[in-house]
Short mmCIF file of N, CA and C in Angstrom, two decimals:
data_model
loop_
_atom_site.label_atom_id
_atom_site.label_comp_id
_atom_site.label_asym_id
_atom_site.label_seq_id
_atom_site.Cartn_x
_atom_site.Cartn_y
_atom_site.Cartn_z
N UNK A 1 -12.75 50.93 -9.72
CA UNK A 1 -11.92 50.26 -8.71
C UNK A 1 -11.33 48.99 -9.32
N UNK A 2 -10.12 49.05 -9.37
CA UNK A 2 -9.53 48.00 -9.66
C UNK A 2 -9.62 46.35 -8.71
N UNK A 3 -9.84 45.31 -9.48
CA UNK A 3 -9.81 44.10 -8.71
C UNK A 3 -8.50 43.48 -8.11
N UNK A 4 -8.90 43.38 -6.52
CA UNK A 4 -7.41 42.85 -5.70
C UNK A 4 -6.37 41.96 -6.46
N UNK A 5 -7.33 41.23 -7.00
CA UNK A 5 -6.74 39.99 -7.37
C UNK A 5 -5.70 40.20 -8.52
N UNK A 6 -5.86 41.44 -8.79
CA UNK A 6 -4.89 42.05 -9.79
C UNK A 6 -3.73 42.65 -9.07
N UNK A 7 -3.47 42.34 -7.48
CA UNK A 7 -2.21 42.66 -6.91
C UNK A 7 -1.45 41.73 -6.38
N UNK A 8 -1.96 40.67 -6.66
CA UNK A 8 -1.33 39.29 -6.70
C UNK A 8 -0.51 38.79 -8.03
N UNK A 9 0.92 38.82 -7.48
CA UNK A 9 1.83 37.96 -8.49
C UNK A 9 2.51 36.46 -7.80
N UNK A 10 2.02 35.64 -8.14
CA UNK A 10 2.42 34.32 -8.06
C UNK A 10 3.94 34.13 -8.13
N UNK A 11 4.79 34.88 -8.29
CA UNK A 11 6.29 35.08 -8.06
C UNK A 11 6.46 35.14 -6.50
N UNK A 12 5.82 36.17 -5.85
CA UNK A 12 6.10 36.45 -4.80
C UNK A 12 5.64 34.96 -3.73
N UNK A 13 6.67 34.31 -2.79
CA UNK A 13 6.01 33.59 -2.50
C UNK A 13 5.30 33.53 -0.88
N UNK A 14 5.00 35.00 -1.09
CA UNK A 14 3.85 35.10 0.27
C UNK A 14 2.44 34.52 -0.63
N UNK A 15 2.55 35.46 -1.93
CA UNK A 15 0.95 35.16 -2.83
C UNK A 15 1.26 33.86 -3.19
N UNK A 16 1.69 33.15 -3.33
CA UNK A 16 1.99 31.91 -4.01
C UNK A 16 0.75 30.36 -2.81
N UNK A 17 1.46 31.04 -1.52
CA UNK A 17 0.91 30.27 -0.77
C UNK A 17 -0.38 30.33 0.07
N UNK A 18 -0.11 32.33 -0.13
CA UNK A 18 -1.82 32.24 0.36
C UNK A 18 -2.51 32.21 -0.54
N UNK A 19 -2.51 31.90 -1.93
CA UNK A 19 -3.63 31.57 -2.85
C UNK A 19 -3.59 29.94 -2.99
N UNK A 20 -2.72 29.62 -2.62
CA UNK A 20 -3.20 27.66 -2.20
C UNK A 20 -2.34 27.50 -3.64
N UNK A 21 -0.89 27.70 -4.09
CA UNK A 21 -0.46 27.85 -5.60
C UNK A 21 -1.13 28.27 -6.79
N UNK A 22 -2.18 29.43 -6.29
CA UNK A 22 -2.68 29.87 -7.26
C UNK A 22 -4.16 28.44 -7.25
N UNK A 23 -4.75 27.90 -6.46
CA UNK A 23 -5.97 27.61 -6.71
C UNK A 23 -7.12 28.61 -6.10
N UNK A 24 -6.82 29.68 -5.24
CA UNK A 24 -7.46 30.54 -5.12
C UNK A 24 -8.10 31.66 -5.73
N UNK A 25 -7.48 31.36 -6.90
CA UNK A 25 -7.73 32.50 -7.83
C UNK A 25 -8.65 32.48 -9.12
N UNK A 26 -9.71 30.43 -8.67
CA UNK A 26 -10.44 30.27 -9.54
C UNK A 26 -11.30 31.48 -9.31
N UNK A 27 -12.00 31.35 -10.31
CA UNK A 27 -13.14 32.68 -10.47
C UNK A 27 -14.40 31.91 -9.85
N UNK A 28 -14.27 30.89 -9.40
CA UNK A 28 -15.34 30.25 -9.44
C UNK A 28 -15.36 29.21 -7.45
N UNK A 29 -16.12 29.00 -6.30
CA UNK A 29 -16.03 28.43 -5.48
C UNK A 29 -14.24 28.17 -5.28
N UNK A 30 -13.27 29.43 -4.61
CA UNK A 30 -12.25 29.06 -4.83
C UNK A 30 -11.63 28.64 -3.41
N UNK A 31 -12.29 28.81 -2.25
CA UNK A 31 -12.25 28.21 -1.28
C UNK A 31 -12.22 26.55 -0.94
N UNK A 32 -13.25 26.22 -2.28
CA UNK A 32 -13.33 24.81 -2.20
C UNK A 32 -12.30 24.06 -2.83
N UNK A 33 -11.47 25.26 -4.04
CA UNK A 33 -10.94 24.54 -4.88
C UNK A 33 -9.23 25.06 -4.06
N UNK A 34 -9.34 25.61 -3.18
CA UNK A 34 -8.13 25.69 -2.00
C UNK A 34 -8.27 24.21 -1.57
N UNK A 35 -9.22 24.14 -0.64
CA UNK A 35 -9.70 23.08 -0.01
C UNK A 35 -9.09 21.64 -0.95
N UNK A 36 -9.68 21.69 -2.11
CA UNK A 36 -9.27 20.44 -2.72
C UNK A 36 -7.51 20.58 -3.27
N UNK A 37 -6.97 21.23 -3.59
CA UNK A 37 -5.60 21.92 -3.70
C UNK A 37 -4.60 21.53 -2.16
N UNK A 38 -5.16 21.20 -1.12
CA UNK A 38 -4.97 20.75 0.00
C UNK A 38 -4.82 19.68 -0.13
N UNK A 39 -5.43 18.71 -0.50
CA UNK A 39 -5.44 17.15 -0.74
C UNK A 39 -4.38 16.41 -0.66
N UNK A 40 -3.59 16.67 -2.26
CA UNK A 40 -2.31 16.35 -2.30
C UNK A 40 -1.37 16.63 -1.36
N UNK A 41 -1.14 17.81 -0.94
CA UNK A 41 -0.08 17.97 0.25
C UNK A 41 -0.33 17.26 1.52
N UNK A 42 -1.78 16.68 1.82
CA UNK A 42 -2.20 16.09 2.52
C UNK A 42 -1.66 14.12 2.96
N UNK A 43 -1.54 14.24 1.34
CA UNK A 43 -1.31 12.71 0.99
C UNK A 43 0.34 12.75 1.56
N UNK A 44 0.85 13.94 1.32
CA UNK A 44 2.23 13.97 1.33
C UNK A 44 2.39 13.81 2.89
N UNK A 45 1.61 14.75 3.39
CA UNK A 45 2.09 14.98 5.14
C UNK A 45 1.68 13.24 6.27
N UNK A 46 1.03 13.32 5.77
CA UNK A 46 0.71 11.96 6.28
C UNK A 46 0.99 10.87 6.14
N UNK A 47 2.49 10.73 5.74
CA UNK A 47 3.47 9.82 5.71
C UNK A 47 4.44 10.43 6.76
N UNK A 48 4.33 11.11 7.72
CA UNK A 48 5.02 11.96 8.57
C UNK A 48 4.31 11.11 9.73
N UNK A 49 5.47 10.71 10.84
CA UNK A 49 5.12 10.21 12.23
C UNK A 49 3.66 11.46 12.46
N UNK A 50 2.99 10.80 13.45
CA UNK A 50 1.84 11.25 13.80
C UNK A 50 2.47 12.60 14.67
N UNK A 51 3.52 12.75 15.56
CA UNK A 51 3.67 13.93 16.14
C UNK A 51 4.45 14.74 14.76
N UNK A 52 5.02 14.32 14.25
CA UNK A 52 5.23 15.22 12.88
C UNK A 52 4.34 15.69 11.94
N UNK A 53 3.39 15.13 12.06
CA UNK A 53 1.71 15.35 11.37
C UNK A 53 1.34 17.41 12.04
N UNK A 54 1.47 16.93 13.34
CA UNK A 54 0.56 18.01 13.89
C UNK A 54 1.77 19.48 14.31
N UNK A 55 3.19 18.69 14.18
CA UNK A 55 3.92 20.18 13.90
C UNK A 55 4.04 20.53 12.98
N UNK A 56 3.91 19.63 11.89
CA UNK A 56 3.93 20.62 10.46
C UNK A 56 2.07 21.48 10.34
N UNK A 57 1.28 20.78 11.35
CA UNK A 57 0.34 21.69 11.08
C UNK A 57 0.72 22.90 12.10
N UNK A 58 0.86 22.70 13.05
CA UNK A 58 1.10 23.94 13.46
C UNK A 58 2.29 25.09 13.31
N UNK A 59 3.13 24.66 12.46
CA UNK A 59 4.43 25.88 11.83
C UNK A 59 3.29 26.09 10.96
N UNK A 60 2.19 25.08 10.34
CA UNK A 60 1.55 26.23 8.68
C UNK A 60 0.48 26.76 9.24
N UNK A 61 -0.03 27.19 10.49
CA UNK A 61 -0.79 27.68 10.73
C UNK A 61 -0.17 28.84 11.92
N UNK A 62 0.87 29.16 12.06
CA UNK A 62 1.70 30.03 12.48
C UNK A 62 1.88 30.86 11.40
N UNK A 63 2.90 30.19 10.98
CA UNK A 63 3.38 31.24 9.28
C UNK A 63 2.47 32.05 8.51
N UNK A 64 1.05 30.84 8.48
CA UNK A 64 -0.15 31.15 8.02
C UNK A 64 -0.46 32.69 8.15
N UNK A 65 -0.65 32.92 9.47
CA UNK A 65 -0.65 34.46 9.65
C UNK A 65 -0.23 35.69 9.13
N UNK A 66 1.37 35.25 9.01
CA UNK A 66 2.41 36.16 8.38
C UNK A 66 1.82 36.05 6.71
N UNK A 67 1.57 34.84 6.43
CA UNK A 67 1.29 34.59 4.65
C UNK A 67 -0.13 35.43 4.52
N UNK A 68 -1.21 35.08 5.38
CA UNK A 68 -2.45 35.77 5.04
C UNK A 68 -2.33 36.78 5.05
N UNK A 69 -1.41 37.81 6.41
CA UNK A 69 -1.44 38.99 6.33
C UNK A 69 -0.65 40.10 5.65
N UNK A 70 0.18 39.75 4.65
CA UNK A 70 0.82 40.30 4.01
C UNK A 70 0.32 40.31 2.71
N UNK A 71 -0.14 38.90 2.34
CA UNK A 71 -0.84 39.16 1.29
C UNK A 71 -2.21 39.92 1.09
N UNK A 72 -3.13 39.87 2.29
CA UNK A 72 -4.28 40.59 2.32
C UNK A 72 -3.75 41.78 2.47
N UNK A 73 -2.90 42.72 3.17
CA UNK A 73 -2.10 43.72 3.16
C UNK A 73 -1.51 44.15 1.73
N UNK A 74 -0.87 43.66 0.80
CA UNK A 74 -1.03 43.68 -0.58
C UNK A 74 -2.24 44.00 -1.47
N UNK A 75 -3.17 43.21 -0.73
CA UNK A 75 -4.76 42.83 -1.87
C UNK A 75 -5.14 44.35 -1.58
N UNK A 76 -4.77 44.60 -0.15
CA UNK A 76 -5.63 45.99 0.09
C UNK A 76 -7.03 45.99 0.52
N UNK A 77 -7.50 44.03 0.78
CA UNK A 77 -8.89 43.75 1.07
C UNK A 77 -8.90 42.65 2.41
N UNK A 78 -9.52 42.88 3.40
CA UNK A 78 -9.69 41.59 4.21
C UNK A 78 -9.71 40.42 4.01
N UNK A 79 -9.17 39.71 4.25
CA UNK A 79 -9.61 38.16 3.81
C UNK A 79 -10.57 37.74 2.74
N UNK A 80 -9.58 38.55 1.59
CA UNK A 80 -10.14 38.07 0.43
C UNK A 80 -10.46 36.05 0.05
N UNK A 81 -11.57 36.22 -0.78
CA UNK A 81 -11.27 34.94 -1.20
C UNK A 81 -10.26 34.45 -1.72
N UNK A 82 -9.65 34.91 -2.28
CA UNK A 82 -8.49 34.10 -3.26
C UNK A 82 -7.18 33.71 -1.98
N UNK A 83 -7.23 34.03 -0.80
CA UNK A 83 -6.98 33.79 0.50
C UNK A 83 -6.71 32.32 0.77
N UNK A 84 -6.36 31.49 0.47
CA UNK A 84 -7.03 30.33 1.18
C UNK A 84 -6.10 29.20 1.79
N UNK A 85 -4.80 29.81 2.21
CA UNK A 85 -3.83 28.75 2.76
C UNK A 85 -4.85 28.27 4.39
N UNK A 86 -5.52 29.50 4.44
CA UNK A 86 -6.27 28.75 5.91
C UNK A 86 -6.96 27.58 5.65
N UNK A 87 -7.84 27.34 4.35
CA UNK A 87 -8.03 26.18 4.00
C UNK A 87 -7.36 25.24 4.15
N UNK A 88 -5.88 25.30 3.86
CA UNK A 88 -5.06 24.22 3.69
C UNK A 88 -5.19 23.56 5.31
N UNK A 89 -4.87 24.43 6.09
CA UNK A 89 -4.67 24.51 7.45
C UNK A 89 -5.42 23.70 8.21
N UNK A 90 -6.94 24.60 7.62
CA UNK A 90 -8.06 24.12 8.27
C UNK A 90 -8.48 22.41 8.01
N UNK A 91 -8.45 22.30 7.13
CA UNK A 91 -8.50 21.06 6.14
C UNK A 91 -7.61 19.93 6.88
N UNK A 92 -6.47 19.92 7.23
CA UNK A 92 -5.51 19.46 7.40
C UNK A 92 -5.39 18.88 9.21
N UNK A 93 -6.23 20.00 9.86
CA UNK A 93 -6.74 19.97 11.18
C UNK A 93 -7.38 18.97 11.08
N UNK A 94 -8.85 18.99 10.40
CA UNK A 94 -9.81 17.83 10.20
C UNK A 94 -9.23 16.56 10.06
N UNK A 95 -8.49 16.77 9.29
CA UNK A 95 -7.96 14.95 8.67
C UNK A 95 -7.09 14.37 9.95
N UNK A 96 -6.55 15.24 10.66
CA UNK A 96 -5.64 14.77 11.96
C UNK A 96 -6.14 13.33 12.82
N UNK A 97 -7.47 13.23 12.49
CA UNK A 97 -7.79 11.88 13.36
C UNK A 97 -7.94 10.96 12.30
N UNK A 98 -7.84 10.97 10.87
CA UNK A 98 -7.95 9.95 10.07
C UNK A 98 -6.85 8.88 10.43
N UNK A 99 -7.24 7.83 10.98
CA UNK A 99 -6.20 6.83 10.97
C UNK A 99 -5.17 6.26 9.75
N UNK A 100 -6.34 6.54 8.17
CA UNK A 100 -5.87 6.08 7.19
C UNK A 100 -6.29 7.15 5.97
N UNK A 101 -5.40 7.10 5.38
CA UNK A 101 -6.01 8.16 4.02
C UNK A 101 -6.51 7.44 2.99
N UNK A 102 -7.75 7.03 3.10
CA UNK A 102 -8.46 6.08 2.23
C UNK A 102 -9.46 7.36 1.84
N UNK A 103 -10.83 6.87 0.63
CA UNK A 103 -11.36 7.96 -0.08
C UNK A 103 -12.32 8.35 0.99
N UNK A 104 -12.94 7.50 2.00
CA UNK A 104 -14.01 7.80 2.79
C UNK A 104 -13.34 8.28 4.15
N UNK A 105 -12.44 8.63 4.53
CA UNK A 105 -11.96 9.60 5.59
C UNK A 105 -11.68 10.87 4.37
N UNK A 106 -11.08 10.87 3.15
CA UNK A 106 -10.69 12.12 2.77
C UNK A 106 -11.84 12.71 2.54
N UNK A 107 -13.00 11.92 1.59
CA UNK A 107 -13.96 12.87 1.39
C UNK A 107 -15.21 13.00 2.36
N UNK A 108 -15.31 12.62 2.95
CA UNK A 108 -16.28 13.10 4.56
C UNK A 108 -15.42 14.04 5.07
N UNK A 109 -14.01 13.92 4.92
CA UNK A 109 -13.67 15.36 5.90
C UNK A 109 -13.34 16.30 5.23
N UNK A 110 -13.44 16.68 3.99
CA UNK A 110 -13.30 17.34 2.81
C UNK A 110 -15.08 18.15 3.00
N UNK A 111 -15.83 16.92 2.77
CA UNK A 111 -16.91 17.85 3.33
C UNK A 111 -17.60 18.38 4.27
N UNK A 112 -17.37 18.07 5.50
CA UNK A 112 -17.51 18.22 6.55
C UNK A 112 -16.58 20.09 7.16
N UNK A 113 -15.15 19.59 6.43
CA UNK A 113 -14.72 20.95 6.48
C UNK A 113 -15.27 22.11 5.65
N UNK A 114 -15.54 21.91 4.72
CA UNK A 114 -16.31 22.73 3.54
C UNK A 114 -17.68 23.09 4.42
N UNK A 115 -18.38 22.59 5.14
CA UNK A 115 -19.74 22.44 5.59
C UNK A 115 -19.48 23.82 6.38
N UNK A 116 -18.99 23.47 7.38
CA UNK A 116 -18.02 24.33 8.50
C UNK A 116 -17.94 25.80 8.35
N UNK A 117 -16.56 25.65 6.99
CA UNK A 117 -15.89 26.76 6.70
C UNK A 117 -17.31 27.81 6.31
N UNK A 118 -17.80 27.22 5.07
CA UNK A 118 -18.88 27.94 4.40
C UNK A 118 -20.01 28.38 5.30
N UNK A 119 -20.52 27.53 5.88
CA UNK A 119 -21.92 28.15 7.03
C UNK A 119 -21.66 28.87 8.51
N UNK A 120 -20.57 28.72 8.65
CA UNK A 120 -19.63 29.64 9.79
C UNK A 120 -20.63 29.67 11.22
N UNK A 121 -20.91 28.65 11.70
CA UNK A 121 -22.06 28.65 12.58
C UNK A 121 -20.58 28.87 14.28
N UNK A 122 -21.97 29.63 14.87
CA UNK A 122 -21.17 30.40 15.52
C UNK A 122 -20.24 29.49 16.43
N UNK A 123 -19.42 29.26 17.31
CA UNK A 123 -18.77 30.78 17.53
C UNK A 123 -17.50 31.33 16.13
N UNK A 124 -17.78 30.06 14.99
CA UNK A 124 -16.62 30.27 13.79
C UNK A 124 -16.88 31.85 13.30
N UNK A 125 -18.08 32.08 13.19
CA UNK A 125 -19.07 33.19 12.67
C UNK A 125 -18.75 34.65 13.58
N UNK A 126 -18.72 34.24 14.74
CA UNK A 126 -18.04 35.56 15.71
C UNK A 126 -16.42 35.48 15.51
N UNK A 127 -15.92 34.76 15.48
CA UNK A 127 -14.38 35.42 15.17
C UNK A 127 -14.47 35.69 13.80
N UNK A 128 -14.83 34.74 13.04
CA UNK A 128 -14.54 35.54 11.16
C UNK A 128 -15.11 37.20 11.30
N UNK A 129 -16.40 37.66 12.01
CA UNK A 129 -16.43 38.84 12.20
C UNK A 129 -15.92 39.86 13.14
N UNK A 130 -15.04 39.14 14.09
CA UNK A 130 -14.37 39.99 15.17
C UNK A 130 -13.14 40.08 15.27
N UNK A 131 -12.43 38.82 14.59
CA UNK A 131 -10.69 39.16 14.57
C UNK A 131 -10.31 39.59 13.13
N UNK A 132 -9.56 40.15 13.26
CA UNK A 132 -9.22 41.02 11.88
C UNK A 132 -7.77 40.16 11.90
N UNK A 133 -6.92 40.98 10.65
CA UNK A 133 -5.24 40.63 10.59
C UNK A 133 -5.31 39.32 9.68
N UNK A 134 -4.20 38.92 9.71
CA UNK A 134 -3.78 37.48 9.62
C UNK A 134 -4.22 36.61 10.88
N UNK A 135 -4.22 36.75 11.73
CA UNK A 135 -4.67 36.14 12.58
C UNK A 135 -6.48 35.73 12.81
N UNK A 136 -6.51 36.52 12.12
CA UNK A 136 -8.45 36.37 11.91
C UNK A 136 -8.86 35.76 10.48
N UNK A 137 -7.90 36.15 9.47
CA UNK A 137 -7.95 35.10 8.52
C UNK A 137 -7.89 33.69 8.45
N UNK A 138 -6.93 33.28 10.14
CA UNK A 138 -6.36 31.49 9.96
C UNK A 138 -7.98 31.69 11.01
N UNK A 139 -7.70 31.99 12.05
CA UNK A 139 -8.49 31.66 13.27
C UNK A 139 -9.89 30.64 12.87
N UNK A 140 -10.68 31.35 12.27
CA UNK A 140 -12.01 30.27 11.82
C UNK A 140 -11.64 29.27 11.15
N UNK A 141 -10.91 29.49 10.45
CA UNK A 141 -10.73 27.82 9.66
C UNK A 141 -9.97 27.09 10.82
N UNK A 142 -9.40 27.35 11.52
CA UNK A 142 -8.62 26.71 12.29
C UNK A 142 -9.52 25.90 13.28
N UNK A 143 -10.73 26.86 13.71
CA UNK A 143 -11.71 26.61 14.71
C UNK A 143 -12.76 25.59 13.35
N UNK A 144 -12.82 26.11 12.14
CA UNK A 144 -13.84 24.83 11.24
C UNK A 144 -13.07 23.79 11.41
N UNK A 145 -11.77 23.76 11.56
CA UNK A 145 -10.96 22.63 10.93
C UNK A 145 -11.21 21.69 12.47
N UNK A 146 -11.22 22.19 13.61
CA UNK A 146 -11.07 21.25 14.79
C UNK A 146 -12.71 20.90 14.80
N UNK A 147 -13.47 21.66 14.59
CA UNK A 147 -15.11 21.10 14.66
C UNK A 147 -15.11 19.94 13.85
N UNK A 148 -15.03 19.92 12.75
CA UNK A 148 -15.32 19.05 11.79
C UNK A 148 -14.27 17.58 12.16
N UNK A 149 -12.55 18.12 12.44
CA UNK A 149 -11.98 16.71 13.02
C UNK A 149 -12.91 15.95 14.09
N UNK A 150 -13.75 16.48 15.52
CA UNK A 150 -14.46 16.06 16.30
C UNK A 150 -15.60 15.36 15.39
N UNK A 151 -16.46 15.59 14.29
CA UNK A 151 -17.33 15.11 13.62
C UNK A 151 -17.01 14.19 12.99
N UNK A 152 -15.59 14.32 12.51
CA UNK A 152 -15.27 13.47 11.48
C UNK A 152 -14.71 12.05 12.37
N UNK A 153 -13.90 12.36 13.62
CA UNK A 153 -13.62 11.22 14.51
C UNK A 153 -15.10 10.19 14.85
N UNK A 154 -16.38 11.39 15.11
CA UNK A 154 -17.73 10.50 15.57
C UNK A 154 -18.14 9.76 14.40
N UNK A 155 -17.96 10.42 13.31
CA UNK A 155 -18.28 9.36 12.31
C UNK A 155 -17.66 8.11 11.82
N UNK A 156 -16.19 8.18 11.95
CA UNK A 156 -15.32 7.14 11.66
C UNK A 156 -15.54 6.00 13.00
N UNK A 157 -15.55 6.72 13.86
CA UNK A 157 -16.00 5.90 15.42
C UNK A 157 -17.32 4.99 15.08
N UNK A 158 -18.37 5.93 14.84
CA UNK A 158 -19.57 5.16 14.51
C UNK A 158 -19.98 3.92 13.10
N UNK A 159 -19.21 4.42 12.15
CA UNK A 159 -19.23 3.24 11.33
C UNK A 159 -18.20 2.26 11.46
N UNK A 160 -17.63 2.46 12.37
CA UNK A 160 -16.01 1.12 12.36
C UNK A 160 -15.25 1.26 11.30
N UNK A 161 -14.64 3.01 10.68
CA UNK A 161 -13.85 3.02 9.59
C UNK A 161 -12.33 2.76 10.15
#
């Protein structure tokens, strides 16, 4: 059996974006290295008025769908790992209450989303196993990404960041 990841060409730019520009395709934790591949575009979006913040998240978590599911439709595999614009998504959800993009809002919600995504505690854990499509590919990260913004707001709340 040939490996999916061998039906991914980085030309095409459905694969381009659901592999996070090709950081999905480390061989190695590539969810995280989506996740961190997020960052930068992060730095970028958040020079965007605050209601411009949350429509550019929500056109990339619309589109998202169309991107996951064509490309997993390509892979020929469910929500493969090398998958990971939901990361971006999800990621991007979280940071929504950072007032400031300093290192201790990025990396508490960097890990906090990572925490999330990876241990899938339910109900993230019942949709990653019950919605299929593109739409079941964004859905949990979408749902890690708002858990962890709520965590990440109590924490910034609680230390006076």
């Amino acid at each position: 059996m040939s490996d999916p990841k061998d039906r991914i060409s980085l030309r095409n730019p459905w694969h381009l974006l659901a592999t996070g520009f090709g950081s999905g395709l480390s061989p190695i934790i590539p969810g995280t290295m989506g996740t961190l591949a997020a960052i930068p575009l992060y730095f970028l979006l958040v020079l965007l008025p605050f209601p411009l913040y949350l429509l550019a998240i929500l056109i990339a978590a619309i589109i998202g769908i169309t991107i996951c599911q064509r490309t997993s439709d390509d892979m020929k595999v469910h929500d493969h790992g090398s998958i990971v614009w939901d990361e971006f998504v999800g990621f991007w959800i979280t940071m929504a209450v950072a007032p400031h993009a300093t290192w201790k809002w990025v990396l508490t919600g960097f890990i906090l989303f990572r925490f999330f995504d990876m241990l899938k505690p339910w109900p993230i854990s019942w949709l990653d196993k019950k919605v299929k499509g593109g739409f079941g590919i964004m859905i949990d990260d979408v749902l890690a990404g708002f858990i962890a913004m709520i965590i990440l707001w109590g924490i910034g709340t609680y230390f006076g960041w």
